[in-house]
CSV table of C-alpha atoms and ligand atoms in Angstrom, one decimal:
chain,number,residue,atom,x,y,z
N,224,MET,CA,-19.5,42.1,-0.4
N,225,LEU,CA,-15.8,41.9,0.6
N,226,VAL,CA,-15.2,38.8,3.2
N,227,LEU,CA,-11.8,38.6,5.1
N,228,GLY,CA,-10.6,35.6,6.0
N,229,ILE,CA,-8.5,34.7,8.5
N,230,GLU,CA,-6.7,30.8,9.1
N,231,THR,CA,-4.0,30.4,12.0
N,232,SER,CA,-4.9,26.8,13.0
N,233,CYS,CA,-1.4,25.3,12.7
N,234,ASP,CA,1.8,26.9,11.2
N,235,GLU,CA,0.7,29.3,8.3
N,236,THR,CA,-0.6,33.0,9.1
N,237,ALA,CA,-3.0,33.6,6.5
N,238,ALA,CA,-5.4,36.3,5.5
N,239,ALA,CA,-7.3,36.5,2.3
N,240,ILE,CA,-10.0,38.9,0.9
N,241,VAL,CA,-12.9,37.2,-1.2
N,242,GLU,CA,-15.6,39.1,-3.3
N,243,THR,CA,-19.0,37.7,-3.7
N,244,ARG,CA,-20.6,38.6,-7.1
N,245,PRO,CA,-24.1,38.2,-8.9
N,246,ASP,CA,-22.4,36.0,-11.4
N,247,TYR,CA,-24.0,32.3,-11.1
N,248,ARG,CA,-21.2,30.4,-12.8
N,249,LYS,CA,-18.6,32.2,-10.7
N,250,PRO,CA,-20.1,33.9,-7.6
N,251,TRP,CA,-17.1,34.1,-5.5
N,252,LEU,CA,-14.1,36.3,-6.8
N,253,LEU,CA,-10.7,35.5,-5.2
N,254,ARG,CA,-9.1,39.2,-4.7
N,255,SER,CA,-6.2,38.3,-2.5
N,256,ASN,CA,-4.7,35.3,-0.8
N,257,VAL,CA,-1.4,35.9,1.6
N,258,VAL,CA,0.2,33.0,3.3
N,259,ALA,CA,3.1,33.4,5.6
N,260,SER,CA,4.7,30.1,6.4
N,261,GLN,CA,6.7,29.0,9.5
N,262,VAL,CA,8.1,25.9,7.9
N,263,ASP,CA,11.7,27.2,8.2
N,264,ILE,CA,11.2,27.8,12.0
N,265,HIS,CA,9.7,24.3,12.5
N,266,ARG,CA,11.9,22.4,10.2
N,267,ASP,CA,14.9,22.3,12.4
N,268,TRP,CA,12.6,20.4,15.1
N,269,GLY,CA,11.2,17.7,12.8
N,270,GLY,CA,7.3,18.9,13.1
N,271,VAL,CA,5.5,21.9,14.0
N,272,VAL,CA,6.0,23.0,17.5
N,273,PRO,CA,3.2,24.6,19.0
N,274,GLU,CA,4.7,27.1,21.4
N,275,LEU,CA,6.9,28.6,18.6
N,276,ALA,CA,3.9,28.4,16.1
N,277,SER,CA,1.7,30.5,18.3
N,278,ARG,CA,4.4,33.3,19.1
N,279,GLN,CA,5.1,33.3,15.3
N,280,HIS,CA,1.4,34.0,14.4
N,281,VAL,CA,1.4,37.1,17.0
N,282,ARG,CA,4.1,38.4,15.3
N,283,ASP,CA,2.6,37.9,11.7
N,284,ILE,CA,-0.8,38.3,12.0
N,285,CYS,CA,-1.0,42.3,11.5
N,286,GLY,CA,1.4,42.4,8.4
N,287,VAL,CA,-0.2,39.5,6.5
N,288,VAL,CA,-3.8,40.7,7.2
N,289,GLU,CA,-2.4,44.7,6.0
N,290,ARG,CA,-1.3,42.8,3.1
N,291,ALA,CA,-4.2,40.7,2.3
N,292,LEU,CA,-6.1,44.1,2.2
N,293,SER,CA,-3.3,46.1,0.1
N,294,ASP,CA,-3.1,43.2,-2.6
N,295,ALA,CA,-6.9,43.3,-2.8
N,296,ASN,CA,-6.9,47.4,-3.2
N,297,ALA,CA,-9.1,47.3,-0.4
N,298,ALA,CA,-9.0,49.3,3.1
N,299,TRP,CA,-10.4,48.4,6.3
N,300,PRO,CA,-13.6,50.1,5.7
N,301,ASP,CA,-14.1,48.0,2.7
N,302,VAL,CA,-14.6,45.0,4.6
N,303,ASP,CA,-18.0,43.9,4.9
N,304,ALA,CA,-17.5,40.7,7.0
N,305,LEU,CA,-15.0,38.5,8.3
N,306,ALA,CA,-14.4,34.8,8.7
N,307,VAL,CA,-12.2,33.0,11.0
N,308,THR,CA,-11.1,29.5,11.8
N,309,GLN,CA,-12.4,28.4,15.0
N,310,GLY,CA,-10.7,24.9,14.8
N,311,PRO,CA,-9.9,22.2,14.6
N,312,GLY,CA,-6.1,23.0,15.1
N,313,LEU,CA,-3.5,23.9,17.8
N,314,VAL,CA,-5.4,25.9,20.4
N,315,GLY,CA,-2.4,28.5,20.8
N,316,SER,CA,-2.3,29.2,17.1
N,317,LEU,CA,-6.2,29.2,16.9
N,318,LEU,CA,-6.4,31.9,19.4
N,319,VAL,CA,-4.2,34.3,17.8
N,320,GLY,CA,-6.7,34.2,14.7
N,321,VAL,CA,-9.8,34.2,16.6
N,322,SER,CA,-8.6,37.1,19.0
N,323,PHE,CA,-7.6,39.1,16.0
N,324,ALA,CA,-10.9,38.6,14.0
N,325,LYS,CA,-13.0,39.1,17.2
N,326,SER,CA,-11.2,42.6,17.8
N,327,ALA,CA,-11.5,43.4,14.4
N,328,ALA,CA,-15.2,42.8,13.9
N,329,TRP,CA,-15.7,44.7,17.1
N,330,ALA,CA,-14.0,47.8,15.8
N,331,LEU,CA,-15.5,47.8,12.5
N,332,GLN,CA,-18.9,46.9,13.8
N,333,LYS,CA,-18.9,44.2,11.3
N,334,PRO,CA,-20.4,40.8,11.4
N,335,LEU,CA,-18.2,37.7,12.3
N,336,VAL,CA,-18.5,34.0,11.4
N,337,ALA,CA,-16.7,31.1,12.7
N,338,VAL,CA,-15.3,28.5,10.2
N,339,HIS,CA,-14.4,24.6,10.4
N,340,HIS,CA,-11.1,24.2,9.0
N,341,LEU,CA,-12.3,21.2,7.0
N,342,ALA,CA,-15.1,23.1,5.8
N,343,GLY,CA,-12.8,25.6,4.6
N,344,HIS,CA,-10.7,22.7,2.5
N,345,ILE,CA,-14.2,21.5,1.0
N,346,GLU,CA,-15.1,24.9,-0.2
N,347,SER,CA,-11.9,25.5,-1.7
N,348,ILE,CA,-13.5,23.3,-4.4
N,349,TRP,CA,-16.2,25.9,-5.0
N,350,LEU,CA,-14.2,28.9,-4.8
N,351,GLU,CA,-12.0,27.3,-7.6
N,352,HIS,CA,-14.3,25.9,-10.0
N,353,GLY,CA,-17.8,27.8,-8.8
N,354,HIS,CA,-20.4,25.4,-8.9
N,355,ILE,CA,-19.8,21.5,-9.5
N,356,PRO,CA,-22.2,19.0,-10.5
N,357,LEU,CA,-24.3,17.6,-7.3
N,358,PRO,CA,-24.5,15.4,-5.6
N,359,ALA,CA,-20.6,15.1,-5.2
N,360,ILE,CA,-18.0,12.8,-3.4
N,361,ILE,CA,-15.4,15.1,-1.6
N,362,LEU,CA,-12.2,13.8,-0.5
N,363,VAL,CA,-10.4,15.8,2.2
N,364,VAL,CA,-6.8,15.0,2.3
N,365,SER,CA,-4.3,17.0,4.8
N,366,GLY,CA,-1.9,16.4,7.7
N,367,GLY,CA,-4.5,16.0,9.9
N,368,HIS,CA,-7.4,14.8,8.5
N,369,THR,CA,-8.3,12.0,5.8
N,370,SER,CA,-12.1,11.9,5.3
N,371,LEU,CA,-15.0,11.6,2.6
N,372,TYR,CA,-17.9,13.2,2.8
N,373,LEU,CA,-21.1,13.4,0.6
N,374,VAL,CA,-22.4,16.7,-0.5
N,375,LYS,CA,-26.0,16.5,-1.9
N,376,GLN,CA,-26.8,20.6,-1.1
N,377,GLU,CA,-23.9,23.1,-1.1
N,378,GLY,CA,-22.6,23.8,2.1
N,379,HIS,CA,-24.1,20.7,3.7
N,380,TYR,CA,-21.5,17.9,4.3
N,381,VAL,CA,-22.4,14.2,5.3
N,382,LEU,CA,-19.2,12.4,6.9
N,383,LEU,CA,-19.2,8.6,4.8
N,384,GLY,CA,-15.8,7.6,6.3
N,385,ARG,CA,-12.3,8.8,7.7
N,386,THR,CA,-9.2,7.6,8.7
N,387,ARG,CA,-9.1,5.0,11.8
N,388,ASP,CA,-5.4,6.3,12.7
N,389,ASP,CA,-2.8,8.6,11.0
N,390,ALA,CA,-4.1,11.1,8.1
N,391,ALA,CA,-2.4,10.7,4.5
N,392,GLY,CA,-0.2,13.9,5.2
N,393,GLU,CA,0.7,12.5,8.5
N,394,ALA,CA,1.8,9.3,6.7
N,395,TYR,CA,4.2,11.4,4.2
N,396,ASP,CA,5.6,13.3,7.2
N,397,LYS,CA,6.3,10.4,9.4
N,398,VAL,CA,7.9,8.4,6.3
N,399,ALA,CA,10.2,11.6,5.5
N,400,LYS,CA,11.3,11.9,8.6
N,401,LEU,CA,12.0,8.2,9.2
N,402,LEU,CA,14.2,8.6,6.0
N,403,GLY,CA,15.7,11.9,7.4
N,404,LEU,CA,14.2,13.7,4.7
N,405,GLY,CA,12.7,16.8,7.0
N,406,TYR,CA,9.6,18.1,7.2
N,407,PRO,CA,7.2,18.6,6.0
N,408,GLY,CA,7.4,15.3,4.0
N,409,GLY,CA,4.4,15.5,1.3
N,410,PRO,CA,6.4,17.9,-1.1
N,411,VAL,CA,9.9,16.1,-0.6
N,412,LEU,CA,8.5,12.6,-1.4
N,413,ASP,CA,6.4,13.6,-4.0
N,414,ARG,CA,9.5,14.9,-5.7
N,415,LEU,CA,11.7,12.1,-5.1
N,416,ALA,CA,8.9,9.8,-6.3
N,417,ARG,CA,9.0,10.9,-9.9
N,418,ASP,CA,12.6,9.2,-10.3
N,419,GLY,CA,11.5,6.2,-8.4
N,420,ASN,CA,9.8,2.7,-9.6
N,421,ASP,CA,6.5,2.6,-8.0
N,422,ALA,CA,6.4,-1.3,-8.2
N,423,ALA,CA,9.8,-1.8,-6.8
N,424,ILE,CA,8.4,-2.5,-3.3
N,425,ASN,CA,4.7,-3.8,-2.8
N,426,PHE,CA,3.5,-2.2,0.3
N,427,PRO,CA,0.3,-3.5,1.7
N,428,GLY,CA,-3.2,-1.7,1.4
N,429,THR,CA,-5.8,-1.7,3.8
N,430,ARG,CA,-9.1,-2.3,3.4
N,431,LEU,CA,-11.5,-1.9,6.5
N,432,THR,CA,-14.6,-4.1,6.5
N,433,SER,CA,-16.0,-3.8,10.2
N,434,PRO,CA,-17.5,-0.5,11.5
N,435,ASP,CA,-15.3,1.8,13.6
N,436,ARG,CA,-15.9,1.4,17.3
N,437,ASN,CA,-16.1,5.0,17.8
N,438,ALA,CA,-19.0,5.6,15.4
N,439,PRO,CA,-20.8,2.3,14.9
N,440,ALA,CA,-23.7,4.0,12.9
N,441,ARG,CA,-21.5,4.2,9.8
N,442,ASP,CA,-20.5,0.8,8.2
N,443,GLY,CA,-16.8,1.4,7.7
N,444,ARG,CA,-16.3,0.6,4.3
N,445,PHE,CA,-15.1,4.1,3.5
N,446,ASP,CA,-12.9,4.3,6.2
N,447,PHE,CA,-9.1,4.7,5.8
N,448,SER,CA,-6.0,3.3,7.7
N,449,PHE,CA,-2.6,4.3,6.9
N,450,SER,CA,-0.5,3.7,10.2
N,451,GLY,CA,0.0,-0.2,8.9
N,452,LEU,CA,1.6,1.3,5.6
N,453,LYS,CA,3.9,3.8,7.8
N,454,THR,CA,5.0,0.5,9.9
N,455,SER,CA,5.7,-1.4,6.6
N,456,VAL,CA,7.5,1.3,5.5
N,457,LEU,CA,9.7,1.4,8.7
N,458,ARG,CA,10.3,-2.2,8.7
N,459,HIS,CA,11.6,-2.2,5.2
N,460,VAL,CA,14.0,0.8,6.1
N,461,ARG,CA,15.1,-1.0,9.1
N,462,GLN,CA,15.9,-4.2,7.1
N,463,ARG,CA,17.7,-2.3,4.2
N,464,GLN,CA,19.9,-0.4,6.7
N,465,ALA,CA,20.8,-3.5,8.5
N,466,GLY,CA,21.8,-5.3,5.2
N,467,LEU,CA,24.0,-2.2,4.0
N,468,GLY,CA,25.3,-1.9,7.3
N,469,THR,CA,24.8,1.8,7.5
N,470,GLU,CA,21.6,4.5,8.0
N,471,GLN,CA,21.8,6.3,4.6
N,472,LEU,CA,20.1,4.5,2.1
N,473,PRO,CA,21.3,5.1,-1.6
N,474,ALA,CA,19.4,7.8,-3.6
N,475,ASN,CA,17.9,5.0,-6.1
N,476,GLU,CA,16.5,3.0,-3.1
N,477,ILE,CA,15.0,6.3,-1.5
N,478,ALA,CA,13.4,7.2,-4.8
N,479,ASP,CA,12.1,3.7,-5.3
N,480,LEU,CA,10.6,3.3,-1.7
N,481,ALA,CA,8.8,7.1,-2.1
N,482,ALA,CA,7.4,6.2,-5.6
N,483,SER,CA,6.1,2.7,-4.0
N,484,PHE,CA,4.9,4.3,-0.8
N,485,GLN,CA,3.1,7.0,-3.0
N,486,PHE,CA,1.7,4.7,-5.2
N,487,ARG,CA,0.0,2.9,-2.3
N,488,VAL,CA,-1.3,6.1,-0.7
N,489,VAL,CA,-2.6,7.5,-3.9
N,490,ASP,CA,-4.1,4.3,-4.9
N,491,THR,CA,-6.0,3.7,-1.6
N,492,LEU,CA,-7.3,7.4,-1.6
N,493,LEU,CA,-8.6,7.2,-5.1
N,494,ASP,CA,-10.1,3.6,-4.7
N,495,ARG,CA,-11.8,5.0,-1.9
N,496,ALA,CA,-13.4,8.1,-3.4
N,497,PHE,CA,-14.5,6.4,-6.4
N,498,ALA,CA,-16.1,3.4,-4.9
N,499,ALA,CA,-18.2,6.0,-2.7
N,500,ALA,CA,-18.7,7.9,-5.8
N,501,GLN,CA,-19.9,4.5,-7.5
N,502,TRP,CA,-22.3,3.4,-4.5
N,503,HIS,CA,-23.7,7.0,-4.4
N,504,GLY,CA,-24.3,7.4,-8.1
N,505,VAL,CA,-22.6,11.0,-7.7
N,506,LYS,CA,-22.1,13.5,-10.5
N,507,SER,CA,-18.6,14.5,-9.5
N,508,ILE,CA,-15.8,14.0,-7.2
N,509,GLY,CA,-13.9,16.7,-5.4
N,510,ILE,CA,-10.6,16.6,-3.8
N,511,ALA,CA,-9.0,19.1,-1.4
N,512,GLY,CA,-6.4,19.6,1.5
N,513,GLY,CA,-2.7,19.7,1.5
N,514,VAL,CA,-2.0,16.3,0.2
N,515,SER,CA,-4.5,17.2,-3.1
N,516,ALA,CA,-1.1,19.1,-3.9
N,517,ASN,CA,0.5,15.8,-4.5
N,518,SER,CA,1.5,15.5,-8.4
N,519,ARG,CA,0.6,11.9,-8.5
N,520,LEU,CA,-2.7,12.3,-7.0
N,521,ARG,CA,-3.8,14.8,-9.6
N,522,ALA,CA,-2.8,13.1,-12.3
N,523,GLU,CA,-4.4,9.8,-11.4
N,524,ALA,CA,-7.3,11.3,-10.1
N,525,LEU,CA,-7.9,12.9,-13.6
N,526,ALA,CA,-6.9,9.5,-15.3
N,527,ARG,CA,-9.5,7.6,-13.5
N,528,SER,CA,-11.9,10.5,-14.2
N,529,GLY,CA,-11.2,10.0,-17.9
N,530,ARG,CA,-11.9,6.3,-17.6
N,531,SER,CA,-15.2,6.6,-15.1
N,532,GLU,CA,-16.7,9.7,-16.7
N,533,ILE,CA,-17.0,11.1,-13.4
N,534,PRO,CA,-15.6,14.6,-13.3
N,535,VAL,CA,-13.0,15.4,-10.6
N,536,PHE,CA,-12.5,19.0,-9.3
N,537,ILE,CA,-9.2,19.8,-7.5
N,538,PRO,CA,-8.3,23.2,-6.5
N,539,SER,CA,-5.2,25.1,-7.7
N,540,LEU,CA,-2.0,24.6,-5.8
N,541,ALA,CA,-2.3,27.7,-4.0
N,542,LEU,CA,-5.6,26.7,-2.7
N,543,SER,CA,-4.8,23.1,-1.8
N,544,THR,CA,-2.9,23.8,1.1
N,545,ASP,CA,-3.9,25.8,4.1
N,546,ASN,CA,-4.9,29.2,3.2
N,547,ALA,CA,-7.7,31.8,4.2
N,548,ALA,CA,-9.0,32.3,1.1
N,549,MET,CA,-10.9,28.8,1.7
N,550,ILE,CA,-12.1,30.2,5.2
N,551,ALA,CA,-13.5,33.3,3.6
N,552,ALA,CA,-15.3,31.0,1.1
N,553,ALA,CA,-16.8,28.8,3.6
N,554,GLY,CA,-17.6,32.0,5.8
N,555,ILE,CA,-19.8,33.1,2.8
N,556,ARG,CA,-21.9,29.9,3.4
N,557,LEU,CA,-22.7,30.8,7.1
N,558,LEU,CA,-23.2,34.7,6.3
N,559,ASP,CA,-25.5,33.6,3.9
N,560,ALA,CA,-27.3,31.3,6.4
N,561,GLY,CA,-27.2,34.0,9.0
N,562,ARG,CA,-24.8,31.7,11.4
N,563,LEU,CA,-22.9,34.6,13.1
N,564,ALA,CA,-20.4,34.0,15.7
N,565,PRO,CA,-21.2,35.4,19.2
N,566,PRO,CA,-19.2,37.9,20.7
N,567,ASP,CA,-17.7,35.3,23.1
N,568,LEU,CA,-16.5,32.9,20.5
N,569,ASN,CA,-13.3,30.9,21.6
N,570,ALA,CA,-11.1,28.7,19.7
N,571,ALA,CA,-11.9,25.0,19.7
N,572,ALA,CA,-9.2,22.2,19.3
N,573,SER,CA,-11.0,19.5,18.4
N,574,LEU,CA,-14.2,21.2,16.7
N,575,SER,CA,-16.4,18.6,14.9
N,576,LEU,CA,-17.5,19.2,11.3
N,577,SER,CA,-21.0,18.1,12.2
N,578,HIS,CA,-21.7,20.6,14.8
N,579,HIS,CA,-20.6,23.5,12.0
T,718,KG4,O1,-3.9,21.1,4.6
T,718,KG4,P1,-2.5,21.2,4.8
T,718,KG4,O2,-1.8,22.6,4.5
T,718,KG4,O3,-2.4,21.4,6.6
T,718,KG4,C1,-3.4,20.7,7.3
T,718,KG4,O4,-4.5,21.0,7.5
T,718,KG4,O5,-2.9,19.8,7.8
T,718,KG4,O6,-1.7,19.9,4.5
T,718,KG4,C2,-0.6,19.6,5.0
T,718,KG4,C3,-0.2,18.2,4.8
T,718,KG4,C4,1.4,18.0,5.2
T,718,KG4,O7,1.3,16.6,5.8
T,718,KG4,C5,2.2,17.8,3.9
T,718,KG4,O8,3.2,16.8,4.1
T,718,KG4,C6,0.9,17.4,2.9
T,718,KG4,O9,-0.2,18.2,3.2
T,718,KG4,N1,1.4,17.8,1.6
T,718,KG4,C7,1.7,17.0,0.7
T,718,KG4,C8,2.2,17.7,-0.6
T,718,KG4,N2,2.0,18.9,-0.2
T,718,KG4,C9,1.6,19.1,1.0
T,718,KG4,N3,1.5,15.6,0.6
T,718,KG4,C10,1.8,15.0,-0.4
T,718,KG4,N4,2.4,15.5,-1.6
T,718,KG4,C11,2.5,16.5,-1.7
T,718,KG4,N5,3.0,17.7,-3.1
T,719,ZN,ZN1,-5.5,22.2,6.3
């Protein structure tokens, strides 16, 4: 079966073809994975401008899907089912993918499934690695989300904790912005941090012990908070700027700052993920989402994995940041469960994964 995935939740127009096959070890084969990034358009504005994003999706969607088909050596009649991101994300952006997918499914008379963007990130781990030992703890770290899930059974996600304020990727983006390093902040801080001393500045970590007022049923132990760290970086930068009498900090100080900030983010993410893994006695840990492209997070996760003997699974870089292959993969789970989208499917900007 060939599944066409479509993803337009933020600033990447993406389409991909995933093939299902009768191979237990690797049931999903990635046939093509096309991403048209809008980063150059939004960079001038220091972040994603929703209206510009949806207009660019309209321009790109047809070409991106055609390309995904041709890269997979497939044509429209070969498509057996379609999967599209329903939410969460920017509603104008989501609508482009949802409208396109509904029209194509109707024209082809093929089934359509509606995918939650985070389910896509989670399933990128299965798409990359085939089966992973269960139960597993999955850490999803992206620009909009930082969450821990317990997966006992493939395709079923139980939320253990999430950020109370900023997502990890958002913290990267905001810190880069205040240093004048442009958008998106993750890749540039990752690169600069390599030349810095990660012990130069001792930024505080946040450990939450009280339950979230918005979700009192969870005990809060596995929640995250990154806004305090962001404020500490801001305060440090302002102090140094005042001390030096100039806005522009020297390159070595920026490198030290990037390394110290990154140390704290990575340490917090992995502390929480490994603590959850131990508490729930799981057999593996998966890490997905745009921030899982981070070089230090990848290296530290593998180092801790070696020490704790819990295997860690991370998708390749192309499947870490937003893409449509992960949407096709999560879509296959829904197709298998017979959970097709209704013909009046609509985009949902703040879709919750528990209703997935
Ligand atoms: O998953 P994603 O592509 O989109 C969302 O669903 O949000 O994640 C984008 C986020 C951005 O905040 C970006 O700065 C961050 O992932 N990111 C990184 C790296 N590459 C992308 N953060 C840290 N290090 C990286 N190498
Ligand atoms: Zn994402």
